[in-house]
């Protein structure tokens, strides 16, 4: 197995750091010796090695945040976005958009965001525009954030929530490939449109890999929010970050998942995108040392345990 050069270089520096740790450590005497060693290593690492070591620290956020809000993937994600330090200085920590007394709370939240978040969050992205239109792919690249859901489950949730009076087959033809459309098409609002092409799927995967500061997974919501808080330096976990809002009526389904047999074998063109999102998510979990074990304190603080 090949050893990555930056890892080999860090290993070479380690004995030097160890030798000077006792003399240079500024931590309290009661602190674990390993903390002293790591502190010294950070001082002698090359910039490249420091970047690798810093993956466990909060990321620098470039504002405004561009939320790619895919329908039925979790509107309550906005309750976490506003918690990012510096994003919405006018909004209190216990704020939740569901507190807005309106039949369309997200529409009302747009106005709240314009007033209280200023340049911290792009309020025009709160609904469901494609990234090409607001703010434009190149302009927003690196600032996008999203939550993605297993495609057939997302489709059935979308259908039963928004369009139960329509033909399911017509809905599948018109609204399949929603994430691909939102990632690559101009004049795209929400999911409607012609079926996507293989070239569009390939471009969508590339954009997901290169232009997003955060990609979470709806089916792993609690773990996604725990990761999000660690990545962006949110110092506590709030119950409303984990709330499930705008749920499909319970009479539609009796469990957490829809019965996909009603799709009669249909598969959404978003599956490749979801697979890529899952890979990105799992890589971030490893980079930030986030797991079901490490998130116990977060979930306890939020009242989940």
PDB file of C-alpha atoms in Angstrom:
ATOM      1  CA  UNK A   1       0.000   0.000   0.000  1.00  0.00           C
ATOM      2  CA  UNK A   2       1.414   3.375  -1.005  1.00  0.00           C
ATOM      3  CA  UNK A   3       2.113   5.880   1.791  1.00  0.00           C
ATOM      4  CA  UNK A   4       0.934   9.412   1.107  1.00  0.00           C
ATOM      5  CA  UNK A   5       3.936  11.808   1.086  1.00  0.00           C
ATOM      6  CA  UNK A   6       2.338  14.259   3.525  1.00  0.00           C
ATOM      7  CA  UNK A   7       1.751  11.448   6.038  1.00  0.00           C
ATOM      8  CA  UNK A   8       5.387  10.282   5.700  1.00  0.00           C
ATOM      9  CA  UNK A   9       6.631  13.834   6.191  1.00  0.00           C
ATOM     10  CA  UNK A  10       4.522  14.232   9.353  1.00  0.00           C
ATOM     11  CA  UNK A  11       5.943  10.959  10.704  1.00  0.00           C
ATOM     12  CA  UNK A  12       9.476  12.228  10.146  1.00  0.00           C
ATOM     13  CA  UNK A  13       8.714  15.359  12.140  1.00  0.00           C
ATOM     14  CA  UNK A  14       7.140  13.478  15.045  1.00  0.00           C
ATOM     15  CA  UNK A  15      10.401  12.479  16.848  1.00  0.00           C
ATOM     16  CA  UNK A  16      11.553  16.100  16.734  1.00  0.00           C
ATOM     17  CA  UNK A  17       8.277  17.243  18.227  1.00  0.00           C
ATOM     18  CA  UNK A  18       8.434  14.578  20.920  1.00  0.00           C
ATOM     19  CA  UNK A  19      11.921  15.639  21.972  1.00  0.00           C
ATOM     20  CA  UNK A  20      10.874  19.252  22.488  1.00  0.00           C
ATOM     21  CA  UNK A  21       7.416  18.664  23.882  1.00  0.00           C
ATOM     22  CA  UNK A  22       8.340  18.556  27.567  1.00  0.00           C
ATOM     23  CA  UNK A  23      10.326  21.770  27.370  1.00  0.00           C
ATOM     24  CA  UNK A  24       7.926  23.820  25.263  1.00  0.00           C
ATOM     25  CA  UNK A  25       4.460  22.629  26.308  1.00  0.00           C
ATOM     26  CA  UNK A  26       2.303  25.456  27.643  1.00  0.00           C
ATOM     27  CA  UNK A  27      -0.591  23.269  28.856  1.00  0.00           C
ATOM     28  CA  UNK A  28      -1.335  22.804  32.581  1.00  0.00           C
ATOM     29  CA  UNK A  29       0.781  20.226  34.381  1.00  0.00           C
ATOM     30  CA  UNK A  30      -2.271  18.004  34.841  1.00  0.00           C
ATOM     31  CA  UNK A  31      -2.883  17.808  31.087  1.00  0.00           C
ATOM     32  CA  UNK A  32      -2.232  14.562  29.251  1.00  0.00           C
ATOM     33  CA  UNK A  33       1.306  14.401  27.812  1.00  0.00           C
ATOM     34  CA  UNK A  34      -0.154  13.577  24.406  1.00  0.00           C
ATOM     35  CA  UNK A  35      -1.726  17.031  24.318  1.00  0.00           C
ATOM     36  CA  UNK A  36       1.690  18.580  24.809  1.00  0.00           C
ATOM     37  CA  UNK A  37       3.146  16.484  21.990  1.00  0.00           C
ATOM     38  CA  UNK A  38       0.349  17.446  19.587  1.00  0.00           C
ATOM     39  CA  UNK A  39       0.739  21.113  20.487  1.00  0.00           C
ATOM     40  CA  UNK A  40       4.437  20.982  19.675  1.00  0.00           C
ATOM     41  CA  UNK A  41       3.866  19.019  16.458  1.00  0.00           C
ATOM     42  CA  UNK A  42       1.507  21.763  15.270  1.00  0.00           C
ATOM     43  CA  UNK A  43       4.289  24.328  15.723  1.00  0.00           C
ATOM     44  CA  UNK A  44       6.834  22.436  13.638  1.00  0.00           C
ATOM     45  CA  UNK A  45       4.570  21.017  10.917  1.00  0.00           C
ATOM     46  CA  UNK A  46       4.822  22.309   7.373  1.00  0.00           C
ATOM     47  CA  UNK A  47       1.802  24.368   6.201  1.00  0.00           C
ATOM     48  CA  UNK A  48       0.555  21.375   4.203  1.00  0.00           C
ATOM     49  CA  UNK A  49       0.777  19.084   7.216  1.00  0.00           C
ATOM     50  CA  UNK A  50      -0.956  21.706   9.373  1.00  0.00           C
ATOM     51  CA  UNK A  51      -3.833  21.750   6.899  1.00  0.00           C
ATOM     52  CA  UNK A  52      -4.237  17.989   7.264  1.00  0.00           C
ATOM     53  CA  UNK A  53      -4.119  18.202  11.068  1.00  0.00           C
ATOM     54  CA  UNK A  54      -6.673  21.057  11.071  1.00  0.00           C
ATOM     55  CA  UNK A  55      -9.434  18.931   9.563  1.00  0.00           C
ATOM     56  CA  UNK A  56     -10.694  18.371  13.100  1.00  0.00           C
ATOM     57  CA  UNK A  57     -11.101  22.139  13.570  1.00  0.00           C
ATOM     58  CA  UNK A  58     -14.017  24.328  12.466  1.00  0.00           C
ATOM     59  CA  UNK A  59     -14.008  25.242   8.797  1.00  0.00           C
ATOM     60  CA  UNK A  60     -13.770  28.821   7.646  1.00  0.00           C
ATOM     61  CA  UNK A  61     -17.178  29.753   6.232  1.00  0.00           C
ATOM     62  CA  UNK A  62     -17.436  31.930   3.166  1.00  0.00           C
ATOM     63  CA  UNK A  63     -20.580  34.043   3.179  1.00  0.00           C
ATOM     64  CA  UNK A  64     -23.246  34.230   2.004  1.00  0.00           C
ATOM     65  CA  UNK A  65     -24.233  30.605   2.520  1.00  0.00           C
ATOM     66  CA  UNK A  66     -26.069  29.166  -0.503  1.00  0.00           C
ATOM     67  CA  UNK A  67     -28.586  26.541   0.635  1.00  0.00           C
ATOM     68  CA  UNK A  68     -29.617  24.196  -2.183  1.00  0.00           C
ATOM     69  CA  UNK A  69     -33.028  23.335  -0.801  1.00  0.00           C
ATOM     70  CA  UNK A  70     -34.193  20.150  -2.522  1.00  0.00           C
ATOM     71  CA  UNK A  71     -37.926  19.542  -1.894  1.00  0.00           C
ATOM     72  CA  UNK A  72     -38.688  16.982   0.826  1.00  0.00           C
ATOM     73  CA  UNK A  73     -35.099  16.626   1.984  1.00  0.00           C
ATOM     74  CA  UNK A  74     -35.478  18.591   5.215  1.00  0.00           C
ATOM     75  CA  UNK A  75     -36.653  22.199   5.450  1.00  0.00           C
ATOM     76  CA  UNK A  76     -35.600  22.314   9.099  1.00  0.00           C
ATOM     77  CA  UNK A  77     -31.956  22.300   7.940  1.00  0.00           C
ATOM     78  CA  UNK A  78     -32.315  26.074   7.960  1.00  0.00           C
ATOM     79  CA  UNK A  79     -32.511  25.895  11.772  1.00  0.00           C
ATOM     80  CA  UNK A  80     -28.896  24.702  11.722  1.00  0.00           C
ATOM     81  CA  UNK A  81     -27.637  27.053   9.023  1.00  0.00           C
ATOM     82  CA  UNK A  82     -28.628  30.104  11.069  1.00  0.00           C
ATOM     83  CA  UNK A  83     -26.525  28.773  13.973  1.00  0.00           C
ATOM     84  CA  UNK A  84     -23.237  29.102  12.062  1.00  0.00           C
ATOM     85  CA  UNK A  85     -21.233  31.806  13.832  1.00  0.00           C
ATOM     86  CA  UNK A  86     -21.516  35.060  11.918  1.00  0.00           C
ATOM     87  CA  UNK A  87     -24.289  33.885   9.594  1.00  0.00           C
ATOM     88  CA  UNK A  88     -27.272  35.525  11.306  1.00  0.00           C
ATOM     89  CA  UNK A  89     -26.136  37.791  14.114  1.00  0.00           C
ATOM     90  CA  UNK A  90     -29.662  39.187  14.532  1.00  0.00           C
ATOM     91  CA  UNK A  91     -31.285  35.797  15.193  1.00  0.00           C
ATOM     92  CA  UNK A  92     -31.240  34.342  18.753  1.00  0.00           C
ATOM     93  CA  UNK A  93     -29.822  30.824  19.300  1.00  0.00           C
ATOM     94  CA  UNK A  94     -33.229  29.329  20.101  1.00  0.00           C
ATOM     95  CA  UNK A  95     -34.794  30.620  16.886  1.00  0.00           C
ATOM     96  CA  UNK A  96     -36.675  28.171  14.684  1.00  0.00           C
ATOM     97  CA  UNK A  97     -38.441  29.077  11.466  1.00  0.00           C
ATOM     98  CA  UNK A  98     -41.385  26.884  12.471  1.00  0.00           C
ATOM     99  CA  UNK A  99     -42.262  29.517  15.096  1.00  0.00           C
ATOM    100  CA  UNK A 100     -43.453  31.781  12.281  1.00  0.00           C
ATOM    101  CA  UNK A 101     -47.254  31.840  12.405  1.00  0.00           C
ATOM    102  CA  UNK A 102     -47.883  31.467   8.696  1.00  0.00           C
ATOM    103  CA  UNK A 103     -49.164  28.924   6.195  1.00  0.00           C
ATOM    104  CA  UNK A 104     -45.873  29.436   4.356  1.00  0.00           C
ATOM    105  CA  UNK A 105     -43.195  29.844   7.044  1.00  0.00           C
ATOM    106  CA  UNK A 106     -40.274  29.509   4.630  1.00  0.00           C
ATOM    107  CA  UNK A 107     -41.581  32.423   2.566  1.00  0.00           C
ATOM    108  CA  UNK A 108     -41.781  34.483   5.728  1.00  0.00           C
ATOM    109  CA  UNK A 109     -38.332  33.298   6.761  1.00  0.00           C
ATOM    110  CA  UNK A 110     -36.938  34.816   3.580  1.00  0.00           C
ATOM    111  CA  UNK A 111     -37.848  38.236   4.930  1.00  0.00           C
ATOM    112  CA  UNK A 112     -36.377  37.395   8.327  1.00  0.00           C
ATOM    113  CA  UNK A 113     -33.151  36.306   6.626  1.00  0.00           C
ATOM    114  CA  UNK A 114     -32.940  39.493   4.561  1.00  0.00           C
ATOM    115  CA  UNK A 115     -33.277  41.602   7.685  1.00  0.00           C
ATOM    116  CA  UNK A 116     -31.348  39.568  10.255  1.00  0.00           C
ATOM    117  CA  UNK A 117     -28.795  37.600   8.241  1.00  0.00           C
ATOM    118  CA  UNK A 118     -27.820  40.316   5.766  1.00  0.00           C
ATOM    119  CA  UNK A 119     -24.930  38.822   3.774  1.00  0.00           C
ATOM    120  CA  UNK A 120     -24.670  35.714   5.958  1.00  0.00           C
ATOM    121  CA  UNK A 121     -27.319  33.689   4.091  1.00  0.00           C
ATOM    122  CA  UNK A 122     -28.542  34.138   0.533  1.00  0.00           C
ATOM    123  CA  UNK A 123     -32.242  34.615   1.305  1.00  0.00           C
ATOM    124  CA  UNK A 124     -33.183  34.153  -2.348  1.00  0.00           C
ATOM    125  CA  UNK A 125     -32.146  30.495  -2.092  1.00  0.00           C
ATOM    126  CA  UNK A 126     -34.512  29.613   0.772  1.00  0.00           C
ATOM    127  CA  UNK A 127     -37.101  28.125  -1.585  1.00  0.00           C
ATOM    128  CA  UNK A 128     -36.078  25.771  -4.436  1.00  0.00           C
ATOM    129  CA  UNK A 129     -34.136  27.578  -7.199  1.00  0.00           C
ATOM    130  CA  UNK A 130     -31.438  25.824  -9.216  1.00  0.00           C
ATOM    131  CA  UNK A 131     -27.833  26.790  -8.556  1.00  0.00           C
ATOM    132  CA  UNK A 132     -27.367  28.187 -12.073  1.00  0.00           C
ATOM    133  CA  UNK A 133     -29.941  30.911 -11.463  1.00  0.00           C
ATOM    134  CA  UNK A 134     -29.221  31.970  -7.886  1.00  0.00           C
ATOM    135  CA  UNK A 135     -26.484  33.006  -7.511  1.00  0.00           C
ATOM    136  CA  UNK A 136     -24.957  31.204 -10.523  1.00  0.00           C
ATOM    137  CA  UNK A 137     -22.740  28.148 -10.277  1.00  0.00           C
ATOM    138  CA  UNK A 138     -19.376  29.866 -10.592  1.00  0.00           C
ATOM    139  CA  UNK A 139     -20.331  32.693  -8.267  1.00  0.00           C
ATOM    140  CA  UNK A 140     -21.603  30.395  -5.509  1.00  0.00           C
ATOM    141  CA  UNK A 141     -19.116  27.547  -5.918  1.00  0.00           C
ATOM    142  CA  UNK A 142     -17.722  26.494  -2.560  1.00  0.00           C
ATOM    143  CA  UNK A 143     -20.544  28.131  -0.586  1.00  0.00           C
ATOM    144  CA  UNK A 144     -23.357  25.660  -1.325  1.00  0.00           C
ATOM    145  CA  UNK A 145     -24.820  23.419   1.371  1.00  0.00           C
ATOM    146  CA  UNK A 146     -27.511  20.760   1.070  1.00  0.00           C
ATOM    147  CA  UNK A 147     -29.235  17.734   2.556  1.00  0.00           C
ATOM    148  CA  UNK A 148     -30.033  14.862   0.173  1.00  0.00           C
ATOM    149  CA  UNK A 149     -32.465  11.967   0.534  1.00  0.00           C
ATOM    150  CA  UNK A 150     -32.732   8.483  -0.926  1.00  0.00           C
ATOM    151  CA  UNK A 151     -34.250   9.321  -4.342  1.00  0.00           C
ATOM    152  CA  UNK A 152     -37.252   6.992  -4.490  1.00  0.00           C
ATOM    153  CA  UNK A 153     -38.187   7.921  -0.925  1.00  0.00           C
ATOM    154  CA  UNK A 154     -37.832  11.609  -1.754  1.00  0.00           C
ATOM    155  CA  UNK A 155     -39.997  11.196  -4.848  1.00  0.00           C
ATOM    156  CA  UNK A 156     -42.814   9.454  -2.988  1.00  0.00           C
ATOM    157  CA  UNK A 157     -42.704  12.067  -0.235  1.00  0.00           C
ATOM    158  CA  UNK A 158     -42.810  14.813  -2.868  1.00  0.00           C
ATOM    159  CA  UNK A 159     -45.740  13.183  -4.644  1.00  0.00           C
ATOM    160  CA  UNK A 160     -47.860  12.505  -1.557  1.00  0.00           C
ATOM    161  CA  UNK A 161     -47.155  15.908  -0.015  1.00  0.00           C
ATOM    162  CA  UNK A 162     -47.567  18.143  -3.055  1.00  0.00           C
ATOM    163  CA  UNK A 163     -49.370  16.262  -5.821  1.00  0.00           C
ATOM    164  CA  UNK A 164     -51.535  13.405  -4.507  1.00  0.00           C
ATOM    165  CA  UNK A 165     -54.333  14.359  -6.885  1.00  0.00           C
ATOM    166  CA  UNK A 166     -52.067  13.921  -9.925  1.00  0.00           C
ATOM    167  CA  UNK A 167     -51.126  10.751 -11.782  1.00  0.00           C
ATOM    168  CA  UNK A 168     -48.111   9.108 -10.151  1.00  0.00           C
ATOM    169  CA  UNK A 169     -46.675   8.047 -13.517  1.00  0.00           C
ATOM    170  CA  UNK A 170     -46.928  11.587 -14.877  1.00  0.00           C
ATOM    171  CA  UNK A 171     -45.239  12.873 -11.734  1.00  0.00           C
ATOM    172  CA  UNK A 172     -42.359  10.418 -12.120  1.00  0.00           C
ATOM    173  CA  UNK A 173     -41.768  11.522 -15.710  1.00  0.00           C
ATOM    174  CA  UNK A 174     -41.948  15.218 -14.856  1.00  0.00           C
ATOM    175  CA  UNK A 175     -40.214  15.375 -11.476  1.00  0.00           C
ATOM    176  CA  UNK A 176     -37.601  12.609 -11.601  1.00  0.00           C
ATOM    177  CA  UNK A 177     -33.935  13.604 -11.474  1.00  0.00           C
ATOM    178  CA  UNK A 178     -34.775  16.590  -9.307  1.00  0.00           C
ATOM    179  CA  UNK A 179     -31.321  17.006  -7.775  1.00  0.00           C
ATOM    180  CA  UNK A 180     -29.585  16.749 -11.153  1.00  0.00           C
ATOM    181  CA  UNK A 181     -31.889  19.421 -12.568  1.00  0.00           C
ATOM    182  CA  UNK A 182     -31.278  21.764  -9.648  1.00  0.00           C
ATOM    183  CA  UNK A 183     -27.517  21.270  -9.967  1.00  0.00           C
ATOM    184  CA  UNK A 184     -27.062  21.851 -13.693  1.00  0.00           C
ATOM    185  CA  UNK A 185     -30.045  23.452 -15.431  1.00  0.00           C
ATOM    186  CA  UNK A 186     -30.750  27.109 -15.995  1.00  0.00           C
ATOM    187  CA  UNK A 187     -34.203  28.525 -15.254  1.00  0.00           C
ATOM    188  CA  UNK A 188     -34.804  25.558 -12.958  1.00  0.00           C
ATOM    189  CA  UNK A 189     -37.166  25.976 -10.029  1.00  0.00           C
ATOM    190  CA  UNK A 190     -37.801  22.875  -7.942  1.00  0.00           C
ATOM    191  CA  UNK A 191     -38.153  19.533  -9.768  1.00  0.00           C
ATOM    192  CA  UNK A 192     -40.307  19.917 -12.875  1.00  0.00           C
ATOM    193  CA  UNK A 193     -38.785  19.387 -16.325  1.00  0.00           C
ATOM    194  CA  UNK A 194     -37.802  16.933 -19.029  1.00  0.00           C
ATOM    195  CA  UNK A 195     -35.848  13.791 -18.072  1.00  0.00           C
ATOM    196  CA  UNK A 196     -32.144  14.338 -17.430  1.00  0.00           C
ATOM    197  CA  UNK A 197     -29.325  13.102 -19.679  1.00  0.00           C
ATOM    198  CA  UNK A 198     -26.216  11.068 -18.841  1.00  0.00           C
ATOM    199  CA  UNK A 199     -24.083  14.178 -19.431  1.00  0.00           C
ATOM    200  CA  UNK A 200     -26.185  16.133 -16.945  1.00  0.00           C
ATOM    201  CA  UNK A 201     -25.815  13.363 -14.362  1.00  0.00           C
ATOM    202  CA  UNK A 202     -22.023  13.371 -14.790  1.00  0.00           C
ATOM    203  CA  UNK A 203     -21.884  17.165 -14.460  1.00  0.00           C
ATOM    204  CA  UNK A 204     -24.115  17.090 -11.386  1.00  0.00           C
ATOM    205  CA  UNK A 205     -21.820  14.580  -9.663  1.00  0.00           C
ATOM    206  CA  UNK A 206     -18.788  16.749 -10.380  1.00  0.00           C
ATOM    207  CA  UNK A 207     -20.496  19.838  -9.025  1.00  0.00           C
ATOM    208  CA  UNK A 208     -21.520  18.056  -5.849  1.00  0.00           C
ATOM    209  CA  UNK A 209     -17.895  17.021  -5.287  1.00  0.00           C
ATOM    210  CA  UNK A 210     -16.312  20.389  -6.029  1.00  0.00           C
ATOM    211  CA  UNK A 211     -18.758  23.105  -5.049  1.00  0.00           C
ATOM    212  CA  UNK A 212     -20.335  22.175  -1.715  1.00  0.00           C
ATOM    213  CA  UNK A 213     -19.127  23.109   1.752  1.00  0.00           C
ATOM    214  CA  UNK A 214     -21.533  20.599   3.295  1.00  0.00           C
ATOM    215  CA  UNK A 215     -23.543  17.608   2.105  1.00  0.00           C
ATOM    216  CA  UNK A 216     -25.753  15.835   4.648  1.00  0.00           C
ATOM    217  CA  UNK A 217     -27.970  12.769   4.364  1.00  0.00           C
ATOM    218  CA  UNK A 218     -31.630  13.027   5.368  1.00  0.00           C
ATOM    219  CA  UNK A 219     -31.821   9.371   6.431  1.00  0.00           C
ATOM    220  CA  UNK A 220     -28.923  10.063   8.806  1.00  0.00           C
ATOM    221  CA  UNK A 221     -30.252  13.392  10.019  1.00  0.00           C
ATOM    222  CA  UNK A 222     -29.035  13.230  13.619  1.00  0.00           C
ATOM    223  CA  UNK A 223     -25.523  12.259  12.556  1.00  0.00           C
ATOM    224  CA  UNK A 224     -25.559  14.879   9.791  1.00  0.00           C
ATOM    225  CA  UNK A 225     -26.419  17.677  12.220  1.00  0.00           C
ATOM    226  CA  UNK A 226     -23.813  16.498  14.709  1.00  0.00           C
ATOM    227  CA  UNK A 227     -21.219  16.600  11.910  1.00  0.00           C
ATOM    228  CA  UNK A 228     -22.484  19.990  10.725  1.00  0.00           C
ATOM    229  CA  UNK A 229     -22.071  21.502  14.191  1.00  0.00           C
ATOM    230  CA  UNK A 230     -18.530  20.215  14.508  1.00  0.00           C
ATOM    231  CA  UNK A 231     -17.518  21.291  11.013  1.00  0.00           C
ATOM    232  CA  UNK A 232     -18.741  24.850  11.462  1.00  0.00           C
ATOM    233  CA  UNK A 233     -17.941  25.545  15.093  1.00  0.00           C
ATOM    234  CA  UNK A 234     -21.483  25.531  16.534  1.00  0.00           C
ATOM    235  CA  UNK A 235     -20.768  25.133  20.220  1.00  0.00           C
ATOM    236  CA  UNK A 236     -23.993  23.458  21.331  1.00  0.00           C
ATOM    237  CA  UNK A 237     -26.720  21.220  19.954  1.00  0.00           C
ATOM    238  CA  UNK A 238     -30.321  22.453  19.994  1.00  0.00           C
ATOM    239  CA  UNK A 239     -33.446  20.312  19.959  1.00  0.00           C
ATOM    240  CA  UNK A 240     -34.947  22.237  17.043  1.00  0.00           C
ATOM    241  CA  UNK A 241     -31.981  21.292  14.853  1.00  0.00           C
ATOM    242  CA  UNK A 242     -33.235  17.708  14.979  1.00  0.00           C
ATOM    243  CA  UNK A 243     -36.952  18.391  14.496  1.00  0.00           C
ATOM    244  CA  UNK A 244     -38.859  16.811  11.602  1.00  0.00           C
ATOM    245  CA  UNK A 245     -41.020  19.522  10.081  1.00  0.00           C
ATOM    246  CA  UNK A 246     -43.509  19.587   7.221  1.00  0.00           C
ATOM    247  CA  UNK A 247     -44.143  15.863   7.588  1.00  0.00           C
ATOM    248  CA  UNK A 248     -46.313  13.922   5.176  1.00  0.00           C
ATOM    249  CA  UNK A 249     -49.633  13.035   6.887  1.00  0.00           C
ATOM    250  CA  UNK A 250     -49.333   9.833   8.912  1.00  0.00           C
ATOM    251  CA  UNK A 251     -52.213   8.138   7.113  1.00  0.00           C
ATOM    252  CA  UNK A 252     -50.061   7.993   3.956  1.00  0.00           C
ATOM    253  CA  UNK A 253     -47.466   5.691   5.486  1.00  0.00           C
ATOM    254  CA  UNK A 254     -47.226   3.641   8.643  1.00  0.00           C
ATOM    255  CA  UNK A 255     -43.436   3.631   9.038  1.00  0.00           C
ATOM    256  CA  UNK A 256     -40.428   5.891   8.469  1.00  0.00           C
ATOM    257  CA  UNK A 257     -40.153   4.740   4.851  1.00  0.00           C
ATOM    258  CA  UNK A 258     -42.546   4.583   1.921  1.00  0.00           C
ATOM    259  CA  UNK A 259     -43.431   1.340   0.226  1.00  0.00           C
ATOM    260  CA  UNK A 260     -41.629   1.735  -3.092  1.00  0.00           C
ATOM    261  CA  UNK A 261     -43.621  -1.087  -4.684  1.00  0.00           C
ATOM    262  CA  UNK A 262     -46.085   1.527  -5.926  1.00  0.00           C
ATOM    263  CA  UNK A 263     -43.287   2.795  -8.189  1.00  0.00           C
ATOM    264  CA  UNK A 264     -43.463  -0.523 -10.084  1.00  0.00           C
ATOM    265  CA  UNK A 265     -39.699  -0.775 -10.515  1.00  0.00           C
ATOM    266  CA  UNK A 266     -39.103   2.860 -11.491  1.00  0.00           C
ATOM    267  CA  UNK A 267     -35.705   4.221 -10.433  1.00  0.00           C
ATOM    268  CA  UNK A 268     -34.878   7.868 -10.069  1.00  0.00           C
ATOM    269  CA  UNK A 269     -32.008   9.352 -12.098  1.00  0.00           C
ATOM    270  CA  UNK A 270     -30.784  10.958  -8.882  1.00  0.00           C
ATOM    271  CA  UNK A 271     -29.415   7.655  -7.555  1.00  0.00           C
ATOM    272  CA  UNK A 272     -25.872   8.294  -8.762  1.00  0.00           C
ATOM    273  CA  UNK A 273     -25.943  11.701  -7.104  1.00  0.00           C
ATOM    274  CA  UNK A 274     -27.192  10.216  -3.850  1.00  0.00           C
ATOM    275  CA  UNK A 275     -24.454   7.571  -3.933  1.00  0.00           C
ATOM    276  CA  UNK A 276     -21.859  10.308  -4.419  1.00  0.00           C
ATOM    277  CA  UNK A 277     -23.408  12.332  -1.598  1.00  0.00           C
ATOM    278  CA  UNK A 278     -23.171   9.312   0.700  1.00  0.00           C
ATOM    279  CA  UNK A 279     -19.482   8.876  -0.139  1.00  0.00           C
ATOM    280  CA  UNK A 280     -18.789  12.541   0.565  1.00  0.00           C
ATOM    281  CA  UNK A 281     -20.710  12.360   3.832  1.00  0.00           C
ATOM    282  CA  UNK A 282     -18.858   9.271   5.031  1.00  0.00           C
ATOM    283  CA  UNK A 283     -15.510  10.862   4.141  1.00  0.00           C
ATOM    284  CA  UNK A 284     -16.373  13.931   6.225  1.00  0.00           C
ATOM    285  CA  UNK A 285     -17.324  11.738   9.180  1.00  0.00           C
ATOM    286  CA  UNK A 286     -13.848  10.198   9.086  1.00  0.00           C
ATOM    287  CA  UNK A 287     -12.078  13.521   8.605  1.00  0.00           C
ATOM    288  CA  UNK A 288     -13.818  15.125  11.582  1.00  0.00           C
ATOM    289  CA  UNK A 289     -13.847  11.992  13.748  1.00  0.00           C
ATOM    290  CA  UNK A 290     -17.637  12.066  14.046  1.00  0.00           C
ATOM    291  CA  UNK A 291     -19.550   8.887  14.877  1.00  0.00           C
ATOM    292  CA  UNK A 292     -22.538   7.609  16.814  1.00  0.00           C
ATOM    293  CA  UNK A 293     -20.232   7.368  19.813  1.00  0.00           C
ATOM    294  CA  UNK A 294     -18.725  10.851  19.561  1.00  0.00           C
ATOM    295  CA  UNK A 295     -22.170  12.423  19.036  1.00  0.00           C
ATOM    296  CA  UNK A 296     -23.639  11.101  22.297  1.00  0.00           C
ATOM    297  CA  UNK A 297     -22.978  14.343  24.187  1.00  0.00           C
ATOM    298  CA  UNK A 298     -24.497  16.426  21.385  1.00  0.00           C
ATOM    299  CA  UNK A 299     -27.631  14.311  21.281  1.00  0.00           C
ATOM    300  CA  UNK A 300     -27.955  14.372  25.051  1.00  0.00           C
ATOM    301  CA  UNK A 301     -27.671  18.157  25.047  1.00  0.00           C
ATOM    302  CA  UNK A 302     -30.426  18.347  22.440  1.00  0.00           C
ATOM    303  CA  UNK A 303     -32.651  16.014  24.457  1.00  0.00           C
ATOM    304  CA  UNK A 304     -32.578  13.140  21.979  1.00  0.00           C
ATOM    305  CA  UNK A 305     -31.252  10.663  24.555  1.00  0.00           C
TER     306      UNK A 305
END
